[in-house]
Coordinates of C-alpha atoms in Angstrom, one line a residue:
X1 CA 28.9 20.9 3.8
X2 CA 25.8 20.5 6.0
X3 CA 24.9 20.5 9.7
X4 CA 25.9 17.1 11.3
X5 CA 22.8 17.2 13.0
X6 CA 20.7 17.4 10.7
X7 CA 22.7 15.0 8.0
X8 CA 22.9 12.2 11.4
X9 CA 18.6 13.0 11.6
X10 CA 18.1 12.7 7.4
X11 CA 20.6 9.4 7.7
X12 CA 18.7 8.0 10.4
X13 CA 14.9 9.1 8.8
X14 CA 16.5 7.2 5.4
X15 CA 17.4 4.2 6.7
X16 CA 14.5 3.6 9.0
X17 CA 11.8 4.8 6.5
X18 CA 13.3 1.3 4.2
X19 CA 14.5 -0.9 6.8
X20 CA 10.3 -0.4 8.1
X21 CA 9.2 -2.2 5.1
X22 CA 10.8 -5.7 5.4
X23 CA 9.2 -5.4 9.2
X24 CA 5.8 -4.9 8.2
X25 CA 6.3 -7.6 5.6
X26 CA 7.1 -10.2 8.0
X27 CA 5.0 -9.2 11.0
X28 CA 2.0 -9.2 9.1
X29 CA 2.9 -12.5 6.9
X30 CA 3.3 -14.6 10.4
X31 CA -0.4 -14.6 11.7
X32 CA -0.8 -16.2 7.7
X33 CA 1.9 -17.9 7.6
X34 CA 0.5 -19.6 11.1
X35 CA -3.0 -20.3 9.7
X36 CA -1.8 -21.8 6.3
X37 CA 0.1 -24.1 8.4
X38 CA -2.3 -25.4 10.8
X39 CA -4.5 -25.9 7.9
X40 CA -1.9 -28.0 5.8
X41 CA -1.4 -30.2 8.9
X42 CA -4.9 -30.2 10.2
X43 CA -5.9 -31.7 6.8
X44 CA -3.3 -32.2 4.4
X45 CA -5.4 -30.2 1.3
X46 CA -2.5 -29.0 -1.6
X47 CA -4.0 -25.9 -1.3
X48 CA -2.5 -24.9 2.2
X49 CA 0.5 -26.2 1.2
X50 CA 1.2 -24.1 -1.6
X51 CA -0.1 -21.1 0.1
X52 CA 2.6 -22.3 2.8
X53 CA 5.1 -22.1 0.4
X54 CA 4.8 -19.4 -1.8
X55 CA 4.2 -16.9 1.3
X56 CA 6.8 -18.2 3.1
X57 CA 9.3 -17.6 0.5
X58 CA 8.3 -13.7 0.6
X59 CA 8.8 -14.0 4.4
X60 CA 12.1 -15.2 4.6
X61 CA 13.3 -12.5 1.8
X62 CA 11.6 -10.2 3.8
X63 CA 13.4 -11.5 6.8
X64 CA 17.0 -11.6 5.6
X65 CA 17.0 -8.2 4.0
X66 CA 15.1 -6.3 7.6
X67 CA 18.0 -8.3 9.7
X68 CA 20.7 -6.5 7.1
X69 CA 19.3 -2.9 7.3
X70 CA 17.8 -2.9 11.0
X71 CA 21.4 -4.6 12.6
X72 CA 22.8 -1.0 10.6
X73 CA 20.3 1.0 12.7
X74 CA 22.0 0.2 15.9
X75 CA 25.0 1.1 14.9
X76 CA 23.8 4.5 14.3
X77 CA 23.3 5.4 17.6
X78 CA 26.9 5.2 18.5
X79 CA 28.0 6.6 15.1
X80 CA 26.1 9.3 14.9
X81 CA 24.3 9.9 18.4
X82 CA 27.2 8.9 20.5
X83 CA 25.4 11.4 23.0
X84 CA 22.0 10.7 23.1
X85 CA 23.6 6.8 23.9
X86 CA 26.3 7.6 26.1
X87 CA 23.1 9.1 28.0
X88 CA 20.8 6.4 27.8
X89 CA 22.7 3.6 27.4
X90 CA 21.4 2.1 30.6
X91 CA 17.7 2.2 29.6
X92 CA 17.9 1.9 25.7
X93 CA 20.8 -0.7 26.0
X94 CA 18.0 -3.7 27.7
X95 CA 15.7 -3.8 25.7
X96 CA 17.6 -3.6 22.4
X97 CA 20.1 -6.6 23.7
X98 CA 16.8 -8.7 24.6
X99 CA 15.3 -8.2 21.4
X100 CA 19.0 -9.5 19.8
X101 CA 19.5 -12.6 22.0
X102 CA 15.6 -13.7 22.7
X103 CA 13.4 -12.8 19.6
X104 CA 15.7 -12.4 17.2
X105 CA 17.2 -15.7 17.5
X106 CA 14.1 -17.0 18.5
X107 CA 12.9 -16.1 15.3
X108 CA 16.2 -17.2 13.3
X109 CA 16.8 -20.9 15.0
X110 CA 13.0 -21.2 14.0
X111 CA 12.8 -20.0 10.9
X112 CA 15.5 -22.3 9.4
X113 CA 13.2 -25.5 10.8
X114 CA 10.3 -23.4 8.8
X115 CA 11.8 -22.6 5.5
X116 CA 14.3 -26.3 5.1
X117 CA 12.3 -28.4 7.5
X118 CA 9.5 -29.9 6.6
X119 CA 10.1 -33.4 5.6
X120 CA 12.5 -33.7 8.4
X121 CA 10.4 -33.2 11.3
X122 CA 7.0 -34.5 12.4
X123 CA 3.7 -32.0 11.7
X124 CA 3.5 -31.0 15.1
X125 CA 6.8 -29.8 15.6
X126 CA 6.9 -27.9 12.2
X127 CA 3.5 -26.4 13.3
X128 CA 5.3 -25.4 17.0
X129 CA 8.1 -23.7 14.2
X130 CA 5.7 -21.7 12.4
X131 CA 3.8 -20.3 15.9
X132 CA 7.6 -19.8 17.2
X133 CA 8.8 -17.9 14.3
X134 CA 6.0 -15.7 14.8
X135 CA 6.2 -15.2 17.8
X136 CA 9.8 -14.0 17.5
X137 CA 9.2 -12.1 15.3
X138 CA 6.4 -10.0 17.1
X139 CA 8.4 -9.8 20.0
X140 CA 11.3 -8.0 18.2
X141 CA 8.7 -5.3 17.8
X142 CA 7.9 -5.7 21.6
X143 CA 11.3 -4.5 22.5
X144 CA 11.9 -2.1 19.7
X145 CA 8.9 -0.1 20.7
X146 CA 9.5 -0.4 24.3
X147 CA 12.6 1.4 23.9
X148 CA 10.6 4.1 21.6
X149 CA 7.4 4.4 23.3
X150 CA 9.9 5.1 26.3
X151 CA 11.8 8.5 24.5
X152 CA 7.7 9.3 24.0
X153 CA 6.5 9.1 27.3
X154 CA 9.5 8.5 29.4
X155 CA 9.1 7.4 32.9
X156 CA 10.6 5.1 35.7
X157 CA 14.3 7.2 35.9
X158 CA 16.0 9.8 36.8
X159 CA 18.9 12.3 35.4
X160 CA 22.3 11.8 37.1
X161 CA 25.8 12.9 36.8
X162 CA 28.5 10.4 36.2
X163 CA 32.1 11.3 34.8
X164 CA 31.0 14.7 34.5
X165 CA 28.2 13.3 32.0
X166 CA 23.9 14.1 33.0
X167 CA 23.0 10.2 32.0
X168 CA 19.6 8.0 32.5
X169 CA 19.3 6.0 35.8
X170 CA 16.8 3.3 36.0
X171 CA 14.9 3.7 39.1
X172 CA 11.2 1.5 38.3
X173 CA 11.7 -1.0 35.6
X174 CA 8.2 -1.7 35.2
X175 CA 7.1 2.2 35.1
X176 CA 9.7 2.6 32.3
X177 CA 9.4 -0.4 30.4
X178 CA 5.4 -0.4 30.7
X179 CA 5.2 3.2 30.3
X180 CA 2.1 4.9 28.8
X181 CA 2.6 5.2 25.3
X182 CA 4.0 1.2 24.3
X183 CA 0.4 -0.3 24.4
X184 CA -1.1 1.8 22.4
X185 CA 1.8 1.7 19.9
X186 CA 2.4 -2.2 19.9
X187 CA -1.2 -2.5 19.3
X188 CA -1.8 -0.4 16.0
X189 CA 1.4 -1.2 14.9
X190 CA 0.8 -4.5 14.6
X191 CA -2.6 -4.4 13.3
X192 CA -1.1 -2.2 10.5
X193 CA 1.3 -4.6 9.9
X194 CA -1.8 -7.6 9.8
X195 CA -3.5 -5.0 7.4
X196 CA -0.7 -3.9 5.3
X197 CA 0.1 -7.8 4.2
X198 CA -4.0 -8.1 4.0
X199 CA -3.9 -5.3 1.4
X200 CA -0.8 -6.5 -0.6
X201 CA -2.4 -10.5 -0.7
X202 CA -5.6 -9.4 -2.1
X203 CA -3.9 -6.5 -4.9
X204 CA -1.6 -9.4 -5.8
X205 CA -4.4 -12.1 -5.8
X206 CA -6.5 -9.5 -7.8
X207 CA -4.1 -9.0 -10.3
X208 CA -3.7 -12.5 -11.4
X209 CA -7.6 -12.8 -11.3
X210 CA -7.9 -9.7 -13.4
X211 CA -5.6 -10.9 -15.9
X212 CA -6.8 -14.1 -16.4
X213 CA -10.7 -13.2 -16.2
X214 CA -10.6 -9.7 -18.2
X215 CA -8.1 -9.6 -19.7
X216 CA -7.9 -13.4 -20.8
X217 CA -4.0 -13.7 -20.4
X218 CA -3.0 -17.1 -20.7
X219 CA 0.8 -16.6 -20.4
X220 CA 1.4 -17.8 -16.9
X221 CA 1.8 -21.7 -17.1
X222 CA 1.9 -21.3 -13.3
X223 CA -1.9 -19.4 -12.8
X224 CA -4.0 -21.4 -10.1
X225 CA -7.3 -20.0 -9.7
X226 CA -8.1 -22.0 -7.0
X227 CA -4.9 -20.7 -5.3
X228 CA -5.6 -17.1 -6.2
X229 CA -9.4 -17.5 -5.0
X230 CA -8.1 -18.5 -1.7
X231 CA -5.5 -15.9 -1.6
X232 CA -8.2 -13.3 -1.8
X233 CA -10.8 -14.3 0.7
X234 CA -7.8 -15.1 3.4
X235 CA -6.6 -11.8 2.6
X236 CA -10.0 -9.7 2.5
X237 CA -11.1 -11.7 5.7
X238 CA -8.5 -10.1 7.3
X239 CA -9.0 -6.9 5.7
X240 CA -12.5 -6.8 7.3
X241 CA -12.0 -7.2 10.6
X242 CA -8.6 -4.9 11.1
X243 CA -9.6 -1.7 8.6
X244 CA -12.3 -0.7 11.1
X245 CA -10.2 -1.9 14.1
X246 CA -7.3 0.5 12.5
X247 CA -9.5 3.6 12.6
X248 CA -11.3 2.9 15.9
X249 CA -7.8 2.2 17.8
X250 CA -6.5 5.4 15.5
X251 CA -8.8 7.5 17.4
X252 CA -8.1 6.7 20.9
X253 CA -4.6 6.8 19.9
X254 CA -5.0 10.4 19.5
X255 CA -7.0 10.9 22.4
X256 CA -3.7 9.3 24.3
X257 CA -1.1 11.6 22.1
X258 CA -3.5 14.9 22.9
X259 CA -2.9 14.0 26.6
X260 CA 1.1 13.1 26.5
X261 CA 1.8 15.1 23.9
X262 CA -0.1 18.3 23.5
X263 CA 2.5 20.0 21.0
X264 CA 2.7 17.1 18.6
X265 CA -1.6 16.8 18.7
X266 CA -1.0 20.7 17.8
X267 CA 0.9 20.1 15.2
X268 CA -1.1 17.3 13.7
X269 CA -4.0 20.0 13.8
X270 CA -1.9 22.7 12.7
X271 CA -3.6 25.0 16.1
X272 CA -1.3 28.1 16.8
X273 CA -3.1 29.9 18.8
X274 CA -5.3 27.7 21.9
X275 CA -8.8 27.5 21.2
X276 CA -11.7 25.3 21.4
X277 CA -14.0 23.8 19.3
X278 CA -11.3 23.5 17.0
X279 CA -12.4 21.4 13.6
X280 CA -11.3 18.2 12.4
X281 CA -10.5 19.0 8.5
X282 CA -11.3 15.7 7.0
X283 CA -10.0 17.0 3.7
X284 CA -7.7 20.0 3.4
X285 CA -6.0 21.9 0.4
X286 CA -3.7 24.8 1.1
X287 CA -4.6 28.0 -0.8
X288 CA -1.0 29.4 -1.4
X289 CA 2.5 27.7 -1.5
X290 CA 2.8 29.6 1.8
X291 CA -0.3 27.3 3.7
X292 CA 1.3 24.2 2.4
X293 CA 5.0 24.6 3.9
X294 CA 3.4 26.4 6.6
X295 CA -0.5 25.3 7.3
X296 CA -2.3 27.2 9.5
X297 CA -6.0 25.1 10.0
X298 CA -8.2 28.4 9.6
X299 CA -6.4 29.8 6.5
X300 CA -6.8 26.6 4.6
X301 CA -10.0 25.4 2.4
X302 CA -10.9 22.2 3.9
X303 CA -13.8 20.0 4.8
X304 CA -14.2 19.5 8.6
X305 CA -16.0 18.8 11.6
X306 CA -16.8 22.0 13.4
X307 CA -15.0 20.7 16.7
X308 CA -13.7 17.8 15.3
X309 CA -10.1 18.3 16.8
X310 CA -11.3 19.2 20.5
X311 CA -14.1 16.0 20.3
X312 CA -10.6 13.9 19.5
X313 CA -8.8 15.1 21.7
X314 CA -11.2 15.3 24.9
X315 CA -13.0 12.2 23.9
X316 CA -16.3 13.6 23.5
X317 CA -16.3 17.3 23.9
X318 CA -16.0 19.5 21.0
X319 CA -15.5 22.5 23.4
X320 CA -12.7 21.0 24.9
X321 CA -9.7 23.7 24.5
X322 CA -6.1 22.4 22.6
X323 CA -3.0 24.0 23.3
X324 CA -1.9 25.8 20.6
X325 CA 1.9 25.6 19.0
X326 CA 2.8 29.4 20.3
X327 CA 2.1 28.1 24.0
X328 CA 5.7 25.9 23.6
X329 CA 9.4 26.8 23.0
X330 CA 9.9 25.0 19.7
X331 CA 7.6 23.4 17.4
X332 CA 8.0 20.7 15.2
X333 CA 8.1 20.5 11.1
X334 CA 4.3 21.7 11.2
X335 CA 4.4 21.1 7.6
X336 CA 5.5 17.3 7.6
X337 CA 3.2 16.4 10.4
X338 CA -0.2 18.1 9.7
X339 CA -0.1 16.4 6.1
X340 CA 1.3 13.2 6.7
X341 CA -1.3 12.7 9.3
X342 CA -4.3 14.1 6.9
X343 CA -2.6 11.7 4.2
X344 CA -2.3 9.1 6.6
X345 CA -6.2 8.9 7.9
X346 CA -7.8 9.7 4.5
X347 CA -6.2 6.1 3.7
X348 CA -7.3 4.3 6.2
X349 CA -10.6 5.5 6.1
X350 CA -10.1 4.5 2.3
X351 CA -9.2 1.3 3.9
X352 CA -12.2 0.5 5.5
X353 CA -14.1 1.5 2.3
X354 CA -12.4 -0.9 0.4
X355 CA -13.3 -3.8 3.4
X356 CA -16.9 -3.1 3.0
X357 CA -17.2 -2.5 -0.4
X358 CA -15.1 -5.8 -0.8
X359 CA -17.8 -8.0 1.2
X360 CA -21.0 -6.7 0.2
X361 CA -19.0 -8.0 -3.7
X362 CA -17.9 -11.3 -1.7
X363 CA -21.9 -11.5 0.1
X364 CA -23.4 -10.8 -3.7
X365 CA -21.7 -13.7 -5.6
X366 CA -19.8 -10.9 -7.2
X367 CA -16.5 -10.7 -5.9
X368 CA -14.4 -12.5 -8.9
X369 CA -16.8 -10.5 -11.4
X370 CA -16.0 -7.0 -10.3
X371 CA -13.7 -5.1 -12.3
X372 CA -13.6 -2.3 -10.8
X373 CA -12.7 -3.5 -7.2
X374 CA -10.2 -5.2 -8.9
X375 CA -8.5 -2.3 -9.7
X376 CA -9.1 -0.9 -6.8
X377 CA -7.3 -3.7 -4.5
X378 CA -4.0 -3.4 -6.9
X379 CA -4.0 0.3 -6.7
X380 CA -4.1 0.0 -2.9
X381 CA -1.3 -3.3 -2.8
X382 CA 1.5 -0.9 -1.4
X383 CA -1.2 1.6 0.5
X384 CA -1.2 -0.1 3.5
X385 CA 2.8 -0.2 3.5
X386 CA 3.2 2.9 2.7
X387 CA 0.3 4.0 5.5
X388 CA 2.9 2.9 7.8
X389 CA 5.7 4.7 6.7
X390 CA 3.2 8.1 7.0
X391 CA 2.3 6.9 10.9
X392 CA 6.0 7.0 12.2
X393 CA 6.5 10.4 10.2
X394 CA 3.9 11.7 12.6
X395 CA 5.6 10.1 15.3
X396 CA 8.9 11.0 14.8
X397 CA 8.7 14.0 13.5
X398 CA 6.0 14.9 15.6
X399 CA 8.4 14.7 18.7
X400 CA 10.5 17.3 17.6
X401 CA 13.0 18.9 18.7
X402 CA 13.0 16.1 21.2
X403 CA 14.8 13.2 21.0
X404 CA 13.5 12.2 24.4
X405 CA 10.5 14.1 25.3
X406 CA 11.0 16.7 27.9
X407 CA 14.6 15.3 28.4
X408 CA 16.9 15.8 25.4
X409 CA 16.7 17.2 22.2
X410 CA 17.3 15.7 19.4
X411 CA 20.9 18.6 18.6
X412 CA 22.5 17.6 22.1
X413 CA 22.0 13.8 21.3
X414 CA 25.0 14.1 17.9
X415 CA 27.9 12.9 17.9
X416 CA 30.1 16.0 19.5
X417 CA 33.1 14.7 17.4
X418 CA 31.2 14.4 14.1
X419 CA 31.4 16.9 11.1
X420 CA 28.9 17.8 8.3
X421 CA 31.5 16.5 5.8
X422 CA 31.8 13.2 7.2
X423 CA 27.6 12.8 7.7
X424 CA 27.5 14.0 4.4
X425 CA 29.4 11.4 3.4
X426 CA 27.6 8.6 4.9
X427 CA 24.4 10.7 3.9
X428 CA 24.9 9.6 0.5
X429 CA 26.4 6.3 0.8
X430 CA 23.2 4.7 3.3
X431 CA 21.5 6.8 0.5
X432 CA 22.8 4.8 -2.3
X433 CA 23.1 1.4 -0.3
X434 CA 19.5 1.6 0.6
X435 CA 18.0 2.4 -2.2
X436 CA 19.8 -0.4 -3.9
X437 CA 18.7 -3.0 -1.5
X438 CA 15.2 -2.1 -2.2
X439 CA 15.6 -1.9 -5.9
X440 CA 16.9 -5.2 -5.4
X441 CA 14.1 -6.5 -3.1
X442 CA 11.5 -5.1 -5.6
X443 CA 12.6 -7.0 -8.0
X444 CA 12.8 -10.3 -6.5
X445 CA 9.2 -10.0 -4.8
X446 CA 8.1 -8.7 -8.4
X447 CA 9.2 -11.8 -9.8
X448 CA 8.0 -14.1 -7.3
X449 CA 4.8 -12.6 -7.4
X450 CA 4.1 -12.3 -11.2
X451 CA 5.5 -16.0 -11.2
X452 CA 2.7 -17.6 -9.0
X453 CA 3.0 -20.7 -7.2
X454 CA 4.3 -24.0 -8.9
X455 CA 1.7 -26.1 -9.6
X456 CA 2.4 -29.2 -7.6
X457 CA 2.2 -32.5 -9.0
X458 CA 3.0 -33.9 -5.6
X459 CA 3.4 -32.8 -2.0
X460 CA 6.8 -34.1 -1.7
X461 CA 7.2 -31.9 1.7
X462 CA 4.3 -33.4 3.0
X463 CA 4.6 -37.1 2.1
X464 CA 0.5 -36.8 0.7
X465 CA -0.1 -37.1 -2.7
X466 CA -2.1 -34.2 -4.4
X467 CA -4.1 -33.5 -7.3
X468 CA -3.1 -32.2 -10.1
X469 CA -4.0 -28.5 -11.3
X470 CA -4.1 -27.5 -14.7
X471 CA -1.5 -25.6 -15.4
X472 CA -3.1 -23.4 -18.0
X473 CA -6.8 -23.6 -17.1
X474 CA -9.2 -22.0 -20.3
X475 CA -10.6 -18.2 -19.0
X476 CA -14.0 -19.4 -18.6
X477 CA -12.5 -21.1 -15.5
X478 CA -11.0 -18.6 -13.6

């Protein structure tokens, strides 16, 4: 029916590209989750407490549905890359186990003290709970992209023969689990987690502000403007400082990709043949159905720097030669890469538009006035999210045909017992289990977020009284 290689890769592409969402959900929501908490205990205000609350319920959704569709994830490797783990089962098999038995539980034992807790334990024990459930759960990513960053750059081993079998020996720990590539991926992918949530709290806080303030809806018995007000500012605090951060980092980033991984920079640029002062097309349109499943940088109509792409990659000099794709063996889906990456940085440039344009609105007295921005933040609620999902396409596919860089490729890592009718099969049943987890998910986030927080009449969690906030509040107040 189809090529088990290439059903296992679309399986694998599937399931990663939703179970990445409830991640970047719950990594970014922890650093918030942290603050609202030390500000609930640190002066027992309402506010804080239903920020607490509200967020955390989206956290521990988020939460429960990533452990269902990441645990299926491991199982894939034996499934349907019995080779490539048979091979590396020594290397890979660390760091996924640690991740299981410290962060993950870590994370679990904490977050049940988080979400059920609070009236049964003191303030400074629930605080330690929130900073340990974070910290679990940024440590899962630790030891997730240690184990990538590793089939990137790979380092510390060396090929042996066991059983008849080439497999992965350890030989330096620290080279392999330190290896070039993991700081620079931990890094911005946990800023674009920070970001993502940043983006999706301010589109959701601007949407119940729009509503209320131009449109006048006075449906929600639950609105809060103070809540919402607060939601925002958090949020677009945030936003300021890791939009820029994003796009600086991005750019060293590719510096460090040009230098470990010339034929993935190459395809990002879409260079054939080498040359230098190759342009960075800032914008680019394809001039024939031929240039966009097959872009070649000269033949398309862009708008670049002249020696954009050799500045990037040399850090500094736009002489500096790149490598072009006909130097190597086998390139990667040109294609996929060279516009997922364009799509990719015209967002987060977009990003940082929105962070500036947001605080000159938030500096002028103007930022609950602004329609327009308004708009804009709810248009870009999922960007952020969905910015992610672009940056591992340019990652994975990026590496191509290599599983392991330089080591394996991808086709000698597939199950040598597996058939195209039985990945076909599973093809469309992870298709159609997926798919309906995330419909599902939507839903419930889309409830809880058009729903609002309940306005409290008392902090029952808390012991603390609070005031009371009008439940329907006239427009003029918003």
């Amino acid at each position: 029916m189809i090529d088990p290689a290439l059903a296992s890769r679309l399986q694998f592409a599937l399931t990663t590209i939703v179970h990445i969402i409830f991640p970047v959900m719950s990594m970014g929501l922890a650093p918030f989750l942290v603050y609202f908490t030390w500000k609930e205990v640190r002066t027992g205000e309402a506010l804080y407490v239903r920020l607490r609350r509200f967020w955390t319920k989206i956290f521990a959704i988020s939460f429960a549905v990533g452990t269902v569709t990441g645990l299926v994830l491991e199982f894939e490797f034996g499934t349907n890359f019995a080779a490539f783990s048979e091979t590396v089962g020594a290397l890979m098999g660390g760091p996924l186990a640690v991740e299981g038995m410290m962060a993950f539980m870590l994370e679990a034992t904490f977050l049940g003290v988080f979400v059920f807790g609070r009236e049964r334990v003191s303030d400074r024990f629930y605080f330690v709970s929130s900073v340990f459930v974070g910290l679990g759960t940024w440590l899962s990513a630790v030891w997730i992209l240690i184990a990538n960053s590793w089939m990137q750059t790979p380092r510390g081993f060396e090929m042996v023969t066991e059983n008849g079998h080439p497999v992965v020996a350890l030989t330096d720990p620290i080279a392999a689990y330190a290896n070039p590539r993991f700081p620079w991926m931990f890094v911005h992918m946990q800023n674009a987690a920070v970001l993502s949530v940043a983006l999706f709290m301010a589109g959701v806080a601007a949407y119940h502000i729009y509503r209320r303030r131009h449109l006048g809806v006075v449906d929600s018995g639950n609105y809060d403007a103070e809540f919402w007000r607060a939601t925002l500012k958090v949020a677009l605090v945030v936003l300021i400082v890791t939009a820029p951060f994003q796009v600086i980092h991005g750019d060293a980033y590719g510096r460090h990709v040009a230098e470990t991984q010339p034929q993935k920079f190459a395809a990002m640029e879409a260079v054939w043949e080498t040359d230098s002062y190759v342009p960075e097309y800032l914008i680019a349109f394809p001039t024939s159905v031929e240039d966009l499943t097959d872009p070649r940088a000269k033949e398309l109509f862009g708008i670049g720097i002249p020696g954009g792409a050799s500045w990037l990659a040399s850090g500094g000099d736009a002489s500096a030669e790149i490598t072009g794709l006909n130097e190597f063996e086998e390139s990667p889906p040109v294609a996929v890469v060279f516009w997922s990456f364009r799509a990719m940085v015209a967002l987060g440039f977009w990003f940082v538009v929105l962070a500036f344009w947001s605080a000159y609105r938030w500096y002028s007295g103007e930022l609950y006035d602004d329609r327009l921005l308004h708009k804009a933040l709810m248009v870009s609620a999922l960007a952020g999210v969905f910015t992610v999902e672009l940056g591992w396409i340019v990652t994975e596919v990026g590496r191509q045909p290599w599983v392991i860089q330089g080591v394996m490729k991808t086709t000698a890592g597939v199950s040598p017992g597996l058939t195209g009718t039985d990945a076909a099969l599973t093809l469309g049943g992870f298709a159609a289990v997926y798919l309906g987890l995330l419909t599902v998910y939507t839903y419930v986030i889309a409830r809880i977020v058009r729903r609002g927080p309940k306005p409290p009449e008392s902090d029952a969690e808390s012991g603390r009284e609070t005031s009371t906030i009008d439940p329907a509040p006239e427009v003029t107040d918003d």
